[in-house]
Amino acid sequence: MQEIDKVQYADIALEEIDRANGIIFEFLNASKPQMATQLIRSINALVKDIALLYESEAILRDIQIRSFLSLEDITIRMDANQLKQVLINIIKNSIEALDDVQQPQNERKIDLITEINQEVALIVIKDNGCGMTQETLDKLFLPFYTTKEKGTGIGLSVCKKIVEDSGGMIQVESAPGAGTIFRLSFPSTMFIENAVRLNY
């Protein structure tokens, strides 16, 4: 594993603390009307942050998290904290799906992929976990539907609402024993032209 600058870890940890505080604030003020915060965020930088955030946990669980980033980058107009929450929720599901299969060491994988063209930006989360039946897929985004003993069944329904309310789309493909692929697509109407891009 490549050594990662401790300062980079610290920066991401502080961002996560701020994000958690924001979620708590929103929960406590749920009864008050809120204006959505539209932030400009680089797709590639966001995916790199998420991969780094889960790197240590993945190593402990013998899971590879691999990033395949588009050579072209784009910024989109969306609440960065909300999009990060969507990715975190999906990756947690992928990790749990991988815990349910017996793969040889270093064969359990989660791939984070960005694909960008003039019409759409894609974030793809792909795992080779246990997969899902068609019955589960049909109900996956229904509120309070869960296949987990301690699950609430609200995570993916909230993810779907966040993405669609921002103008994007979320799709999923899966089959038992064949893993799962989530695709988040953001149309060009969400792109920010001539935006200042993050350095990485």
PDB file of N, CA and C in Angstrom, residues 17-73:
ATOM      1  N   ILE A  17     -16.286  15.189   9.881  1.00  0.00           N
ATOM      2  CA  ILE A  17     -16.857  15.730  11.116  1.00  0.00           C
ATOM      3  C   ILE A  17     -17.820  16.859  10.785  1.00  0.00           C
ATOM      4  N   ASP A  18     -17.418  17.731   9.878  1.00  0.00           N
ATOM      5  CA  ASP A  18     -18.299  18.830   9.462  1.00  0.00           C
ATOM      6  C   ASP A  18     -19.567  18.290   8.809  1.00  0.00           C
ATOM      7  N   ARG A  19     -19.407  17.241   7.994  1.00  0.00           N
ATOM      8  CA  ARG A  19     -20.572  16.651   7.321  1.00  0.00           C
ATOM      9  C   ARG A  19     -21.524  16.047   8.346  1.00  0.00           C
ATOM     10  N   ALA A  20     -20.966  15.331   9.336  1.00  0.00           N
ATOM     11  CA  ALA A  20     -21.798  14.730  10.375  1.00  0.00           C
ATOM     12  C   ALA A  20     -22.534  15.801  11.176  1.00  0.00           C
ATOM     13  N   ASN A  21     -21.826  16.871  11.487  1.00  0.00           N
ATOM     14  CA  ASN A  21     -22.473  17.972  12.211  1.00  0.00           C
ATOM     15  C   ASN A  21     -23.604  18.573  11.397  1.00  0.00           C
ATOM     16  N   GLY A  22     -23.391  18.651  10.079  1.00  0.00           N
ATOM     17  CA  GLY A  22     -24.440  19.185   9.209  1.00  0.00           C
ATOM     18  C   GLY A  22     -25.671  18.307   9.205  1.00  0.00           C
ATOM     19  N   ILE A  23     -25.455  16.984   9.194  1.00  0.00           N
ATOM     20  CA  ILE A  23     -26.585  16.051   9.215  1.00  0.00           C
ATOM     21  C   ILE A  23     -27.363  16.184  10.516  1.00  0.00           C
ATOM     22  N   ILE A  24     -26.647  16.294  11.644  1.00  0.00           N
ATOM     23  CA  ILE A  24     -27.303  16.458  12.945  1.00  0.00           C
ATOM     24  C   ILE A  24     -28.099  17.757  12.972  1.00  0.00           C
ATOM     25  N   PHE A  25     -27.502  18.827  12.427  1.00  0.00           N
ATOM     26  CA  PHE A  25     -28.198  20.116  12.403  1.00  0.00           C
ATOM     27  C   PHE A  25     -29.479  20.016  11.584  1.00  0.00           C
ATOM     28  N   GLU A  26     -29.395  19.366  10.417  1.00  0.00           N
ATOM     29  CA  GLU A  26     -30.577  19.212   9.569  1.00  0.00           C
ATOM     30  C   GLU A  26     -31.656  18.397  10.276  1.00  0.00           C
ATOM     31  N   PHE A  27     -31.226  17.343  11.015  1.00  0.00           N
ATOM     32  CA  PHE A  27     -32.194  16.510  11.739  1.00  0.00           C
ATOM     33  C   PHE A  27     -32.910  17.327  12.810  1.00  0.00           C
ATOM     34  N   LEU A  28     -32.156  18.121  13.551  1.00  0.00           N
ATOM     35  CA  LEU A  28     -32.743  18.914  14.627  1.00  0.00           C
ATOM     36  C   LEU A  28     -33.632  20.033  14.105  1.00  0.00           C
ATOM     37  N   ASN A  29     -33.395  20.412  12.846  1.00  0.00           N
ATOM     38  CA  ASN A  29     -34.174  21.509  12.263  1.00  0.00           C
ATOM     39  C   ASN A  29     -35.068  21.013  11.131  1.00  0.00           C
ATOM     40  N   ALA A  30     -35.435  19.743  11.202  1.00  0.00           N
ATOM     41  CA  ALA A  30     -36.206  19.135  10.107  1.00  0.00           C
ATOM     42  C   ALA A  30     -37.554  19.795   9.907  1.00  0.00           C
ATOM     43  N   SER A  31     -38.126  20.352  10.948  1.00  0.00           N
ATOM     44  CA  SER A  31     -39.453  20.955  10.841  1.00  0.00           C
ATOM     45  C   SER A  31     -39.418  22.333  10.198  1.00  0.00           C
ATOM     46  N   LYS A  32     -38.219  22.889  10.048  1.00  0.00           N
ATOM     47  CA  LYS A  32     -38.086  24.224   9.476  1.00  0.00           C
ATOM     48  C   LYS A  32     -37.816  24.125   7.975  1.00  0.00           C
ATOM     49  N   PRO A  33     -38.405  25.010   7.185  1.00  0.00           N
ATOM     50  CA  PRO A  33     -38.120  24.976   5.745  1.00  0.00           C
ATOM     51  C   PRO A  33     -36.650  25.276   5.484  1.00  0.00           C
ATOM     52  N   GLN A  34     -36.027  24.484   4.622  1.00  0.00           N
ATOM     53  CA  GLN A  34     -34.608  24.633   4.326  1.00  0.00           C
ATOM     54  C   GLN A  34     -34.406  24.898   2.836  1.00  0.00           C
ATOM     55  N   MET A  35     -33.461  25.758   2.537  1.00  0.00           N
ATOM     56  CA  MET A  35     -33.048  25.971   1.158  1.00  0.00           C
ATOM     57  C   MET A  35     -31.907  25.003   0.842  1.00  0.00           C
ATOM     58  N   ALA A  36     -32.022  24.278  -0.259  1.00  0.00           N
ATOM     59  CA  ALA A  36     -30.970  23.338  -0.628  1.00  0.00           C
ATOM     60  C   ALA A  36     -29.683  24.094  -0.929  1.00  0.00           C
ATOM     61  N   THR A  37     -28.564  23.595  -0.413  1.00  0.00           N
ATOM     62  CA  THR A  37     -27.269  24.210  -0.653  1.00  0.00           C
ATOM     63  C   THR A  37     -26.668  23.603  -1.906  1.00  0.00           C
ATOM     64  N   GLN A  38     -26.501  24.408  -2.925  1.00  0.00           N
ATOM     65  CA  GLN A  38     -25.936  23.926  -4.176  1.00  0.00           C
ATOM     66  C   GLN A  38     -24.444  24.253  -4.196  1.00  0.00           C
ATOM     67  N   LEU A  39     -23.611  23.230  -4.184  1.00  0.00           N
ATOM     68  CA  LEU A  39     -22.173  23.422  -4.154  1.00  0.00           C
ATOM     69  C   LEU A  39     -21.545  22.877  -5.423  1.00  0.00           C
ATOM     70  N   ILE A  40     -20.468  23.462  -5.830  1.00  0.00           N
ATOM     71  CA  ILE A  40     -19.728  22.985  -6.990  1.00  0.00           C
ATOM     72  C   ILE A  40     -18.685  21.991  -6.499  1.00  0.00           C
ATOM     73  N   ARG A  41     -18.685  20.815  -7.089  1.00  0.00           N
ATOM     74  CA  ARG A  41     -17.792  19.769  -6.604  1.00  0.00           C
ATOM     75  C   ARG A  41     -17.241  18.944  -7.765  1.00  0.00           C
ATOM     76  N   SER A  42     -15.941  18.724  -7.776  1.00  0.00           N
ATOM     77  CA  SER A  42     -15.309  17.890  -8.793  1.00  0.00           C
ATOM     78  C   SER A  42     -15.687  16.432  -8.575  1.00  0.00           C
ATOM     79  N   ILE A  43     -16.144  15.774  -9.637  1.00  0.00           N
ATOM     80  CA  ILE A  43     -16.520  14.369  -9.560  1.00  0.00           C
ATOM     81  C   ILE A  43     -15.329  13.499  -9.150  1.00  0.00           C
ATOM     82  N   ASN A  44     -14.198  13.663  -9.827  1.00  0.00           N
ATOM     83  CA  ASN A  44     -13.031  12.837  -9.538  1.00  0.00           C
ATOM     84  C   ASN A  44     -12.504  13.055  -8.124  1.00  0.00           C
ATOM     85  N   ALA A  45     -12.471  14.299  -7.683  1.00  0.00           N
ATOM     86  CA  ALA A  45     -11.966  14.586  -6.335  1.00  0.00           C
ATOM     87  C   ALA A  45     -12.858  13.957  -5.274  1.00  0.00           C
ATOM     88  N   LEU A  46     -14.168  14.008  -5.493  1.00  0.00           N
ATOM     89  CA  LEU A  46     -15.101  13.432  -4.531  1.00  0.00           C
ATOM     90  C   LEU A  46     -14.899  11.918  -4.418  1.00  0.00           C
ATOM     91  N   VAL A  47     -14.767  11.244  -5.552  1.00  0.00           N
ATOM     92  CA  VAL A  47     -14.570   9.793  -5.540  1.00  0.00           C
ATOM     93  C   VAL A  47     -13.237   9.440  -4.888  1.00  0.00           C
ATOM     94  N   LYS A  48     -12.190  10.227  -5.144  1.00  0.00           N
ATOM     95  CA  LYS A  48     -10.904   9.970  -4.511  1.00  0.00           C
ATOM     96  C   LYS A  48     -11.004  10.113  -2.997  1.00  0.00           C
ATOM     97  N   ASP A  49     -11.741  11.117  -2.523  1.00  0.00           N
ATOM     98  CA  ASP A  49     -11.931  11.303  -1.083  1.00  0.00           C
ATOM     99  C   ASP A  49     -12.621  10.101  -0.450  1.00  0.00           C
ATOM    100  N   ILE A  50     -13.656   9.596  -1.120  1.00  0.00           N
ATOM    101  CA  ILE A  50     -14.409   8.455  -0.589  1.00  0.00           C
ATOM    102  C   ILE A  50     -13.530   7.212  -0.552  1.00  0.00           C
ATOM    103  N   ALA A  51     -12.739   6.986  -1.602  1.00  0.00           N
ATOM    104  CA  ALA A  51     -11.848   5.823  -1.638  1.00  0.00           C
ATOM    105  C   ALA A  51     -10.845   5.888  -0.496  1.00  0.00           C
ATOM    106  N   LEU A  52     -10.300   7.064  -0.252  1.00  0.00           N
ATOM    107  CA  LEU A  52      -9.331   7.232   0.821  1.00  0.00           C
ATOM    108  C   LEU A  52      -9.981   7.045   2.188  1.00  0.00           C
ATOM    109  N   LEU A  53     -11.215   7.508   2.310  1.00  0.00           N
ATOM    110  CA  LEU A  53     -11.941   7.388   3.574  1.00  0.00           C
ATOM    111  C   LEU A  53     -12.121   5.928   3.979  1.00  0.00           C
ATOM    112  N   TYR A  54     -12.349   5.056   2.990  1.00  0.00           N
ATOM    113  CA  TYR A  54     -12.624   3.649   3.275  1.00  0.00           C
ATOM    114  C   TYR A  54     -11.400   2.747   3.128  1.00  0.00           C
ATOM    115  N   GLU A  55     -10.260   3.324   2.824  1.00  0.00           N
ATOM    116  CA  GLU A  55      -9.070   2.521   2.561  1.00  0.00           C
ATOM    117  C   GLU A  55      -8.692   1.635   3.758  1.00  0.00           C
ATOM    118  N   SER A  56      -8.632   2.203   4.964  1.00  0.00           N
ATOM    119  CA  SER A  56      -8.213   1.441   6.139  1.00  0.00           C
ATOM    120  C   SER A  56      -9.184   0.319   6.465  1.00  0.00           C
ATOM    121  N   GLU A  57     -10.489   0.618   6.431  1.00  0.00           N
ATOM    122  CA  GLU A  57     -11.490  -0.406   6.716  1.00  0.00           C
ATOM    123  C   GLU A  57     -11.408  -1.536   5.686  1.00  0.00           C
ATOM    124  N   ALA A  58     -11.201  -1.169   4.429  1.00  0.00           N
ATOM    125  CA  ALA A  58     -11.119  -2.180   3.375  1.00  0.00           C
ATOM    126  C   ALA A  58      -9.934  -3.108   3.599  1.00  0.00           C
ATOM    127  N   ILE A  59      -8.801  -2.547   3.998  1.00  0.00           N
ATOM    128  CA  ILE A  59      -7.614  -3.367   4.246  1.00  0.00           C
ATOM    129  C   ILE A  59      -7.884  -4.344   5.392  1.00  0.00           C
ATOM    130  N   LEU A  60      -8.524  -3.870   6.445  1.00  0.00           N
ATOM    131  CA  LEU A  60      -8.833  -4.730   7.588  1.00  0.00           C
ATOM    132  C   LEU A  60      -9.763  -5.880   7.204  1.00  0.00           C
ATOM    133  N   ARG A  61     -10.622  -5.644   6.216  1.00  0.00           N
ATOM    134  CA  ARG A  61     -11.596  -6.657   5.796  1.00  0.00           C
ATOM    135  C   ARG A  61     -11.113  -7.456   4.579  1.00  0.00           C
ATOM    136  N   ASP A  62      -9.870  -7.245   4.175  1.00  0.00           N
ATOM    137  CA  ASP A  62      -9.322  -7.922   2.988  1.00  0.00           C
ATOM    138  C   ASP A  62     -10.148  -7.624   1.743  1.00  0.00           C
ATOM    139  N   ILE A  63     -10.495  -6.358   1.581  1.00  0.00           N
ATOM    140  CA  ILE A  63     -11.248  -5.902   0.413  1.00  0.00           C
ATOM    141  C   ILE A  63     -10.396  -4.883  -0.344  1.00  0.00           C
ATOM    142  N   GLN A  64     -10.361  -5.014  -1.645  1.00  0.00           N
ATOM    143  CA  GLN A  64      -9.669  -4.014  -2.466  1.00  0.00           C
ATOM    144  C   GLN A  64     -10.660  -2.939  -2.902  1.00  0.00           C
ATOM    145  N   ILE A  65     -10.335  -1.693  -2.656  1.00  0.00           N
ATOM    146  CA  ILE A  65     -11.101  -0.582  -3.226  1.00  0.00           C
ATOM    147  C   ILE A  65     -10.239   0.056  -4.306  1.00  0.00           C
ATOM    148  N   ARG A  66     -10.716  -0.029  -5.539  1.00  0.00           N
ATOM    149  CA  ARG A  66      -9.950   0.466  -6.668  1.00  0.00           C
ATOM    150  C   ARG A  66     -10.687   1.633  -7.319  1.00  0.00           C
ATOM    151  N   SER A  67      -9.931   2.638  -7.715  1.00  0.00           N
ATOM    152  CA  SER A  67     -10.509   3.810  -8.379  1.00  0.00           C
ATOM    153  C   SER A  67     -10.054   3.855  -9.828  1.00  0.00           C
ATOM    154  N   PHE A  68     -11.003   4.058 -10.724  1.00  0.00           N
ATOM    155  CA  PHE A  68     -10.724   4.211 -12.148  1.00  0.00           C
ATOM    156  C   PHE A  68     -11.371   5.531 -12.579  1.00  0.00           C
ATOM    157  N   LEU A  69     -10.554   6.565 -12.655  1.00  0.00           N
ATOM    158  CA  LEU A  69     -11.081   7.910 -12.874  1.00  0.00           C
ATOM    159  C   LEU A  69     -10.941   8.335 -14.333  1.00  0.00           C
ATOM    160  N   SER A  70     -11.957   9.009 -14.809  1.00  0.00           N
ATOM    161  CA  SER A  70     -11.947   9.535 -16.171  1.00  0.00           C
ATOM    162  C   SER A  70     -10.807  10.543 -16.343  1.00  0.00           C
ATOM    163  N   LEU A  71     -10.165  10.512 -17.514  1.00  0.00           N
ATOM    164  CA  LEU A  71      -9.123  11.500 -17.784  1.00  0.00           C
ATOM    165  C   LEU A  71      -9.701  12.907 -17.826  1.00  0.00           C
ATOM    166  N   GLU A  72     -10.938  12.996 -18.277  1.00  0.00           N
ATOM    167  CA  GLU A  72     -11.632  14.288 -18.257  1.00  0.00           C
ATOM    168  C   GLU A  72     -12.377  14.394 -16.935  1.00  0.00           C
ATOM    169  N   ASP A  73     -12.323  15.568 -16.339  1.00  0.00           N
ATOM    170  CA  ASP A  73     -13.039  15.796 -15.088  1.00  0.00           C
ATOM    171  C   ASP A  73     -14.123  16.838 -15.335  1.00  0.00           C
TER     172      ASP A  73
END
